[in-house]
Short mmCIF file of C-alpha atoms in Angstrom, two decimals:
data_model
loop_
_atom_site.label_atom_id
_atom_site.label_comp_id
_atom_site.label_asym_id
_atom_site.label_seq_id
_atom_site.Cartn_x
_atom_site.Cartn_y
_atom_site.Cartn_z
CA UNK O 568 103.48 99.39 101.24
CA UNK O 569 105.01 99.73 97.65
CA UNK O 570 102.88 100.44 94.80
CA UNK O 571 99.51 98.47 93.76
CA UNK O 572 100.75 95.42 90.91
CA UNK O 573 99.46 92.40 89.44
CA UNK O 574 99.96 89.39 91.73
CA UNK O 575 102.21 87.47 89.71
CA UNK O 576 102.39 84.27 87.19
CA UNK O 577 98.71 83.32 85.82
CA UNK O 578 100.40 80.12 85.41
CA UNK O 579 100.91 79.35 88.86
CA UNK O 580 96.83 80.98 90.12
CA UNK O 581 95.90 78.37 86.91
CA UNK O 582 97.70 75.26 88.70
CA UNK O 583 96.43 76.64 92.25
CA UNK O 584 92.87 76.88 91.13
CA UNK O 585 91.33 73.22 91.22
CA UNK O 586 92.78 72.48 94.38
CA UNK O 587 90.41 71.15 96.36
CA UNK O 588 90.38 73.66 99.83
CA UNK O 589 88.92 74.99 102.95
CA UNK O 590 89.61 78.30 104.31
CA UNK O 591 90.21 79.72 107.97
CA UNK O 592 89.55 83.33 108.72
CA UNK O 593 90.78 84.77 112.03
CA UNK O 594 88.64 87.60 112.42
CA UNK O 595 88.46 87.64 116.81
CA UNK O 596 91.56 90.01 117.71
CA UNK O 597 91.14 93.11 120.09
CA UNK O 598 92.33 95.67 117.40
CA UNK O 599 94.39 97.57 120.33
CA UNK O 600 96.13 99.92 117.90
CA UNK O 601 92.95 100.27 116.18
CA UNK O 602 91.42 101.55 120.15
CA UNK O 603 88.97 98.26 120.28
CA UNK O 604 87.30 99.24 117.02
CA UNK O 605 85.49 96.16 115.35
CA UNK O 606 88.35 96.00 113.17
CA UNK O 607 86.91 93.26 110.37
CA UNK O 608 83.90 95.67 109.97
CA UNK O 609 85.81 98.89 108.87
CA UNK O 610 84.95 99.59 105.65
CA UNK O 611 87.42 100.00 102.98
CA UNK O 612 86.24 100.95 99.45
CA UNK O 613 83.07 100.47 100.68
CA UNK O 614 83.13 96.95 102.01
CA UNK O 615 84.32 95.64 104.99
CA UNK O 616 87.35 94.32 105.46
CA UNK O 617 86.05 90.37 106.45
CA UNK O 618 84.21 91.01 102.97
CA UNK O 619 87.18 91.66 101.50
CA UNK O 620 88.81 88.27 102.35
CA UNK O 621 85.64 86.40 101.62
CA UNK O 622 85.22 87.59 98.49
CA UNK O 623 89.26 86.23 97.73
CA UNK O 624 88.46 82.66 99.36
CA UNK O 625 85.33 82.40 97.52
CA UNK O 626 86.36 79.20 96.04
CA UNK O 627 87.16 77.30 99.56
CA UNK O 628 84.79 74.49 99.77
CA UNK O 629 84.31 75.28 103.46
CA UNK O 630 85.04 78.90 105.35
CA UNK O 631 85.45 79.18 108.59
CA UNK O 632 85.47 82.75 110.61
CA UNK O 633 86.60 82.38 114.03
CA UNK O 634 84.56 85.16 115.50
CA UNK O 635 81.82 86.14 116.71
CA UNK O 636 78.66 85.90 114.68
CA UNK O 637 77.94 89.01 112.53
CA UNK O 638 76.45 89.94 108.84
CA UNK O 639 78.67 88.77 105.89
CA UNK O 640 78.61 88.82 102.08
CA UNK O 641 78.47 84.94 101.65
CA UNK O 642 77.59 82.51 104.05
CA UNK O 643 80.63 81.25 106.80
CA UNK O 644 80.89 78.67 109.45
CA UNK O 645 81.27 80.12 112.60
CA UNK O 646 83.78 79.20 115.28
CA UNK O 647 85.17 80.57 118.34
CA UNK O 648 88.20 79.93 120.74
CA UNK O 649 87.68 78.85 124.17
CA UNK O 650 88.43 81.40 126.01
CA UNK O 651 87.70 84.32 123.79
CA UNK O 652 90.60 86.54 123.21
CA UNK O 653 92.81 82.82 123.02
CA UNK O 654 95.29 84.36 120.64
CA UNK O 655 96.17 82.93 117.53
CA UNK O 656 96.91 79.44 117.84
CA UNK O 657 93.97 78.80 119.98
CA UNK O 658 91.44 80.26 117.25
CA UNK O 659 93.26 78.38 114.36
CA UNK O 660 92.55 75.09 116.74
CA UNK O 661 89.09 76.33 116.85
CA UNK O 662 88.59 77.10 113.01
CA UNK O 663 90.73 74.09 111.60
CA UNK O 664 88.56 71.39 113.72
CA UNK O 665 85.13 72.49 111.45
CA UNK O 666 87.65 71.73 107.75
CA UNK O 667 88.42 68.50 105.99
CA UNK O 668 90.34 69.50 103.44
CA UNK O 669 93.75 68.82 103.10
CA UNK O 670 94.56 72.02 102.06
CA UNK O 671 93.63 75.21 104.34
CA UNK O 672 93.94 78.50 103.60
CA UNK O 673 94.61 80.15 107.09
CA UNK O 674 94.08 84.46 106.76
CA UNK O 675 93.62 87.04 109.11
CA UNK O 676 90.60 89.02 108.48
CA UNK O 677 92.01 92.94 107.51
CA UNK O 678 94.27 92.03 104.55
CA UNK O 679 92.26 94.91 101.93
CA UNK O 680 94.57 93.74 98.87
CA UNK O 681 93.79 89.94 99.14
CA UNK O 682 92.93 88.30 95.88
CA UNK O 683 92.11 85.42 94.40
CA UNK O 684 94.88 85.37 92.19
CA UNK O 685 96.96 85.20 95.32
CA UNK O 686 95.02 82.61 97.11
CA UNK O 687 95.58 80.38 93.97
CA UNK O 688 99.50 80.96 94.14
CA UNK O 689 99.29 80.22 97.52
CA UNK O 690 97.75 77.12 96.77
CA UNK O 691 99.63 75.89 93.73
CA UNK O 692 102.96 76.51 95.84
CA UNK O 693 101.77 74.50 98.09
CA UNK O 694 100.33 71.85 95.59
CA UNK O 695 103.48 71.47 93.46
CA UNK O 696 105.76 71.69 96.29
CA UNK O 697 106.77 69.14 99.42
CA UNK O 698 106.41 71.92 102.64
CA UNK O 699 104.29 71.53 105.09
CA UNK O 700 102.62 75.26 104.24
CA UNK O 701 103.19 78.19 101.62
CA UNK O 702 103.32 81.84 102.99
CA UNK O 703 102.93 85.55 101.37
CA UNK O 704 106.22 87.54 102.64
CA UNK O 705 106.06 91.28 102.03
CA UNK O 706 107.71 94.19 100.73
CA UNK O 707 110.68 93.77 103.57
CA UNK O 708 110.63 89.94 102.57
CA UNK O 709 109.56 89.41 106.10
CA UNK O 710 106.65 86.08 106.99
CA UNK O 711 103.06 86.47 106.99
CA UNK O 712 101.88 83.63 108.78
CA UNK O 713 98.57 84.87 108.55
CA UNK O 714 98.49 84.52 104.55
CA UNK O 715 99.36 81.02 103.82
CA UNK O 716 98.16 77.58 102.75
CA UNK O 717 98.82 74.50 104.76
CA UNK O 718 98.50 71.04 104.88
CA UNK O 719 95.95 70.59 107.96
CA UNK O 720 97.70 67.25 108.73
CA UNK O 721 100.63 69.44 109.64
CA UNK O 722 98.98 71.60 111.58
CA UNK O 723 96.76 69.62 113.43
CA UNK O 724 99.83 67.32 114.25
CA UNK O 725 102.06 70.61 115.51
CA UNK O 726 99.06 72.31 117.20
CA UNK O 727 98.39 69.06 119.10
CA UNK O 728 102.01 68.92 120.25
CA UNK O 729 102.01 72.66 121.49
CA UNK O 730 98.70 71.71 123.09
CA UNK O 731 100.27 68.86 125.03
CA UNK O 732 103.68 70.36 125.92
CA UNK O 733 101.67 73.59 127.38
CA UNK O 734 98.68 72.07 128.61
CA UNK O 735 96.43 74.27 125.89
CA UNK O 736 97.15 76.80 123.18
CA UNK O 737 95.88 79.90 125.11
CA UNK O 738 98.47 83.01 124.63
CA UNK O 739 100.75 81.29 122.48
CA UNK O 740 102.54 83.11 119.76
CA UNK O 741 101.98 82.35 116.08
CA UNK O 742 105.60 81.55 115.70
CA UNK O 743 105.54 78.70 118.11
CA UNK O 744 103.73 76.99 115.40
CA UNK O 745 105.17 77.96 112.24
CA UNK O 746 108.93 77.59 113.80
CA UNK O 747 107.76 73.66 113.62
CA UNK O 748 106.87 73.61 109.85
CA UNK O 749 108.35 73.39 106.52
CA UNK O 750 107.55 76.79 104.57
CA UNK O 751 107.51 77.35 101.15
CA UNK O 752 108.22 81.86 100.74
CA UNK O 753 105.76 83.33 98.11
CA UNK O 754 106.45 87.09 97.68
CA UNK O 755 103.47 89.28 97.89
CA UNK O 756 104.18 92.71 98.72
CA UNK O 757 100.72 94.20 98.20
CA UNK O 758 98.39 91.21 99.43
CA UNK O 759 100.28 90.99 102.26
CA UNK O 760 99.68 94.82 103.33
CA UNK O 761 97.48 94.50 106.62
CA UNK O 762 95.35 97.35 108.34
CA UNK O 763 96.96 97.18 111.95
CA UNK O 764 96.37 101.39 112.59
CA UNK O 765 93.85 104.04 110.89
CA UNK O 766 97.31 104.81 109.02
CA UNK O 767 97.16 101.69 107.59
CA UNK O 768 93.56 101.87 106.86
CA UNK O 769 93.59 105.47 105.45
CA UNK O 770 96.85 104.14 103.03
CA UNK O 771 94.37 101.66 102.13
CA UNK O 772 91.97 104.04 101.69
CA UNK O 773 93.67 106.03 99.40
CA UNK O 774 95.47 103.36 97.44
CA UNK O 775 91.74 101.84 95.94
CA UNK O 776 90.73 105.20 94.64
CA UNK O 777 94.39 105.38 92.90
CA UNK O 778 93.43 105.68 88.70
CA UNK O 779 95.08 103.08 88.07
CA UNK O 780 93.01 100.41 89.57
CA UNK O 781 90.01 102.72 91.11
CA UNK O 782 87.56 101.13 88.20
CA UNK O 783 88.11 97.28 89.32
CA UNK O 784 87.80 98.16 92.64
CA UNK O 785 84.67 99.29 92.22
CA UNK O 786 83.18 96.98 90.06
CA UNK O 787 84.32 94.54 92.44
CA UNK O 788 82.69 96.46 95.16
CA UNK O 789 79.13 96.99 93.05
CA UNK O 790 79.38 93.12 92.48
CA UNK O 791 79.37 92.15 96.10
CA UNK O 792 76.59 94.43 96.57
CA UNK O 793 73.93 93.29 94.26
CA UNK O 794 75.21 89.30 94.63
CA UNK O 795 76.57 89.02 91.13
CA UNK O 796 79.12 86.53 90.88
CA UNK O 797 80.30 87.38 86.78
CA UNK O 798 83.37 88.28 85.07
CA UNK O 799 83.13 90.93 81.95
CA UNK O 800 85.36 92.37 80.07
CA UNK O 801 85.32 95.84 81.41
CA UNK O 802 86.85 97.03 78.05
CA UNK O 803 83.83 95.82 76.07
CA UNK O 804 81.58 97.71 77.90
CA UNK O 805 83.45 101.04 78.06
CA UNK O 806 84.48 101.14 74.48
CA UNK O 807 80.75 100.63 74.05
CA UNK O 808 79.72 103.31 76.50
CA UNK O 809 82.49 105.41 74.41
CA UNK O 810 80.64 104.58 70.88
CA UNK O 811 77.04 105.50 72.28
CA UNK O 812 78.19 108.74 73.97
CA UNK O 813 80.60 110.10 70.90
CA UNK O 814 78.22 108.16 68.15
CA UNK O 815 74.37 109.07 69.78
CA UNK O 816 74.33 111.74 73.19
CA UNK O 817 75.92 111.12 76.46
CA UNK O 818 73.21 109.93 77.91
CA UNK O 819 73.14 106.77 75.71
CA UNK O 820 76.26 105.89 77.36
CA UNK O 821 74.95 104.64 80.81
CA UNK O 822 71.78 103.39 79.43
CA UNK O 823 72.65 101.03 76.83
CA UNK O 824 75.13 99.70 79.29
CA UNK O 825 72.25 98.91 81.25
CA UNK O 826 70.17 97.75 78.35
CA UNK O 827 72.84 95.02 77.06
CA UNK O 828 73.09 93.86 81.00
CA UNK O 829 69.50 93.53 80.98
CA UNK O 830 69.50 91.96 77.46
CA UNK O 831 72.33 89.41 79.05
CA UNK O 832 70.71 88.56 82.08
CA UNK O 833 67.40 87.52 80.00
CA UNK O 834 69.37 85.34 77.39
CA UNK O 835 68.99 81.71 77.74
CA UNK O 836 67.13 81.69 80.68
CA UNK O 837 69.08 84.08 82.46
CA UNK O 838 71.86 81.69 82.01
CA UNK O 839 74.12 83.62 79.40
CA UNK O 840 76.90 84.64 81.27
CA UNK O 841 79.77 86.63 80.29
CA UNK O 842 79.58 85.25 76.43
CA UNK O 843 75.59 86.62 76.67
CA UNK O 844 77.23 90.47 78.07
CA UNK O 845 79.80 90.40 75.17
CA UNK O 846 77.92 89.63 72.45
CA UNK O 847 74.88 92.04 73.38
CA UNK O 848 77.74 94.65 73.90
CA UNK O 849 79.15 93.77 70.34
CA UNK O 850 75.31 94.23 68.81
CA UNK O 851 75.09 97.56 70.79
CA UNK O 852 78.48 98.85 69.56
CA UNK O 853 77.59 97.70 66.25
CA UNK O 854 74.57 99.73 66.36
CA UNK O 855 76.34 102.87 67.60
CA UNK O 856 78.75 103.12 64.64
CA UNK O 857 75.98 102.63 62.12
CA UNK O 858 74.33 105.44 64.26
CA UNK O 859 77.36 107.55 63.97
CA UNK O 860 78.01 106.96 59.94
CA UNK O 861 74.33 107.61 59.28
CA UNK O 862 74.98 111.19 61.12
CA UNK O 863 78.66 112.07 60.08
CA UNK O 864 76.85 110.93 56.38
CA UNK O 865 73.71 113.09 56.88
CA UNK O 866 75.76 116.17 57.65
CA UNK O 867 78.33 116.04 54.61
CA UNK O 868 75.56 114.70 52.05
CA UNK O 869 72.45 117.38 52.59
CA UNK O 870 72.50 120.63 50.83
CA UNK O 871 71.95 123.99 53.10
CA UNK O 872 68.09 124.32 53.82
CA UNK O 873 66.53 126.96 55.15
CA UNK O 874 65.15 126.60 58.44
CA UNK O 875 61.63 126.74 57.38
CA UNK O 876 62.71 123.62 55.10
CA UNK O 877 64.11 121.10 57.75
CA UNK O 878 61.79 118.01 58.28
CA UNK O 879 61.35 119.22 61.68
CA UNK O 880 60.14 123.07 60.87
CA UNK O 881 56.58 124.39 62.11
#
């Protein structure tokens, strides 16, 4: 896995992002190099992997998880091939028949670097292109089949061919299908890194709590947890945790963080958004520095008293 890095060109997420889309999760496998372990419910950075990849197809207008039923973050369609344990082909079959958009985002379910940022790159390849499906290929350029946008048309119209030439998808390889299409290569190095062994999910593991990216992690983490779906400028609210701690006590620092969210979630009827959490930050900063001058004043302006003097003696 090579070192954690933005995804790529906003410009191409921005064209991805109003394409109208369904996703399917494949989240069924037996996880042999894993021993059997319920491999979509290890936790990494505190959330489990399926949550992970739900939380970068948020925007699909339909998600499918071809498993079986279990707890998730948001809610999923379920689906499930016939027989479990199918393979690949046979639980995209099963996931693609509950979509209707034209565009499907098709992921496994233990990708722990999956963003939306990707999924929109994905997308906009595929948008702005004339392939029958765009792919992630990772840090040895090599395809990831199982981090891709298609066209459903296309893959509807190969997986009913395989279907008919071997009377039923059941223990076909992925490749039989995606040999048939038209790709479009997206590099993607670190959103293509998948957990296959507890090597890859301690690298994981590791790589979250890195310093460089540790804090987004887990803000994104603390998000899923309490259901809040907001973007803030982190920034904001650490400079203003800096000017409370340095400017007041260190205490002030995690409380008036929490006072300006509170103050944001109560503005227009709860309805402020991230505009409400940066302009209750900016009054809060504001207030700091006066809080600071006032002190750094009071200390160079009043004479030497005596103890028994100070406003505060007896």
């Amino acid at each position: 896995m090579t070192a954690y890095e933005p995804t790529g060109a906003q410009g191409a997420a921005a064209a991805g992002q109003d394409v109208a889309h369904d996703a399917v999760v494949l989240a069924g496998g037996a996880a042999r190099r894993l021993g059997g372990v319920d491999k979509p419910a290890v936790s990494v950075g505190g959330r489990p992997l399926l949550d992970r990849v739900l939380a970068a197809c948020a925007d699909a207008r339909t998600t499918v998880v071809v498993a079986d039923p279990r707890p998730t973050a948001r809610p999923v369609t379920w689906a499930r091939e016939d027989p479990p344990g199918g393979g690949p082909l046979a639980a995209l079959d099963a996931g693609i028949r509950h979509t209707t958009a034209e565009s499907v985002l098709v992921l496994s379910a233990d990708l722990p670097f999956l963003d939306e940022d990707t999924v929109r790159r994905l997308l906009a390849a595929l948008r702005t292109g004339g392939a029958d499906g765009a792919l992630l290929t990772d840090a040895d350029g090599r395809d990831q089949p199982l981090v891709a946008a298609y066209r459903a048309s296309a893959l509807r119209r190969e997986l009913a061919a395989l279907a008919h030439e071997h009377d039923g998808l059941s223990g076909l390889p992925l490749r039989r299908l995606t040999g048939a299409l038209d790709l479009t290569r997206v590099p993607g190095p670190v959103a293509s890194f998948d957990c296959d062994t507890w090597d890859d999910i301690a690298t994981a593991r590791a790589r979250i709590r890195e310093h460089g990216h540790v804090l987004d992690e887990w803000i994104s983490a603390v998000k899923d947890e309490l259901g809040i779906d907001l973007d803030v400028d982190i920034k904001v609210l650490l400079d203003l945790a800096r000017d409370a701690a340095h400017g007041v006590a260190r205490p002030a620092a995690p409380l008036t963080t929490f006072l300006v969210g509170y103050a944001a979630a109560q503005a227009k009827g709860g309805e402020g958004g991230p505009e409400a959490v940066a302009e209750a930050a900016r009054k809060a900063a504001a207030l700091a520095l006066r809080w600071a001058e006032e002190a750094a004043a009071a200390k160079s302006d009043a004479p030497a008293a005596a103890p028994e003097t100070r406003p505060d003696a007896g």
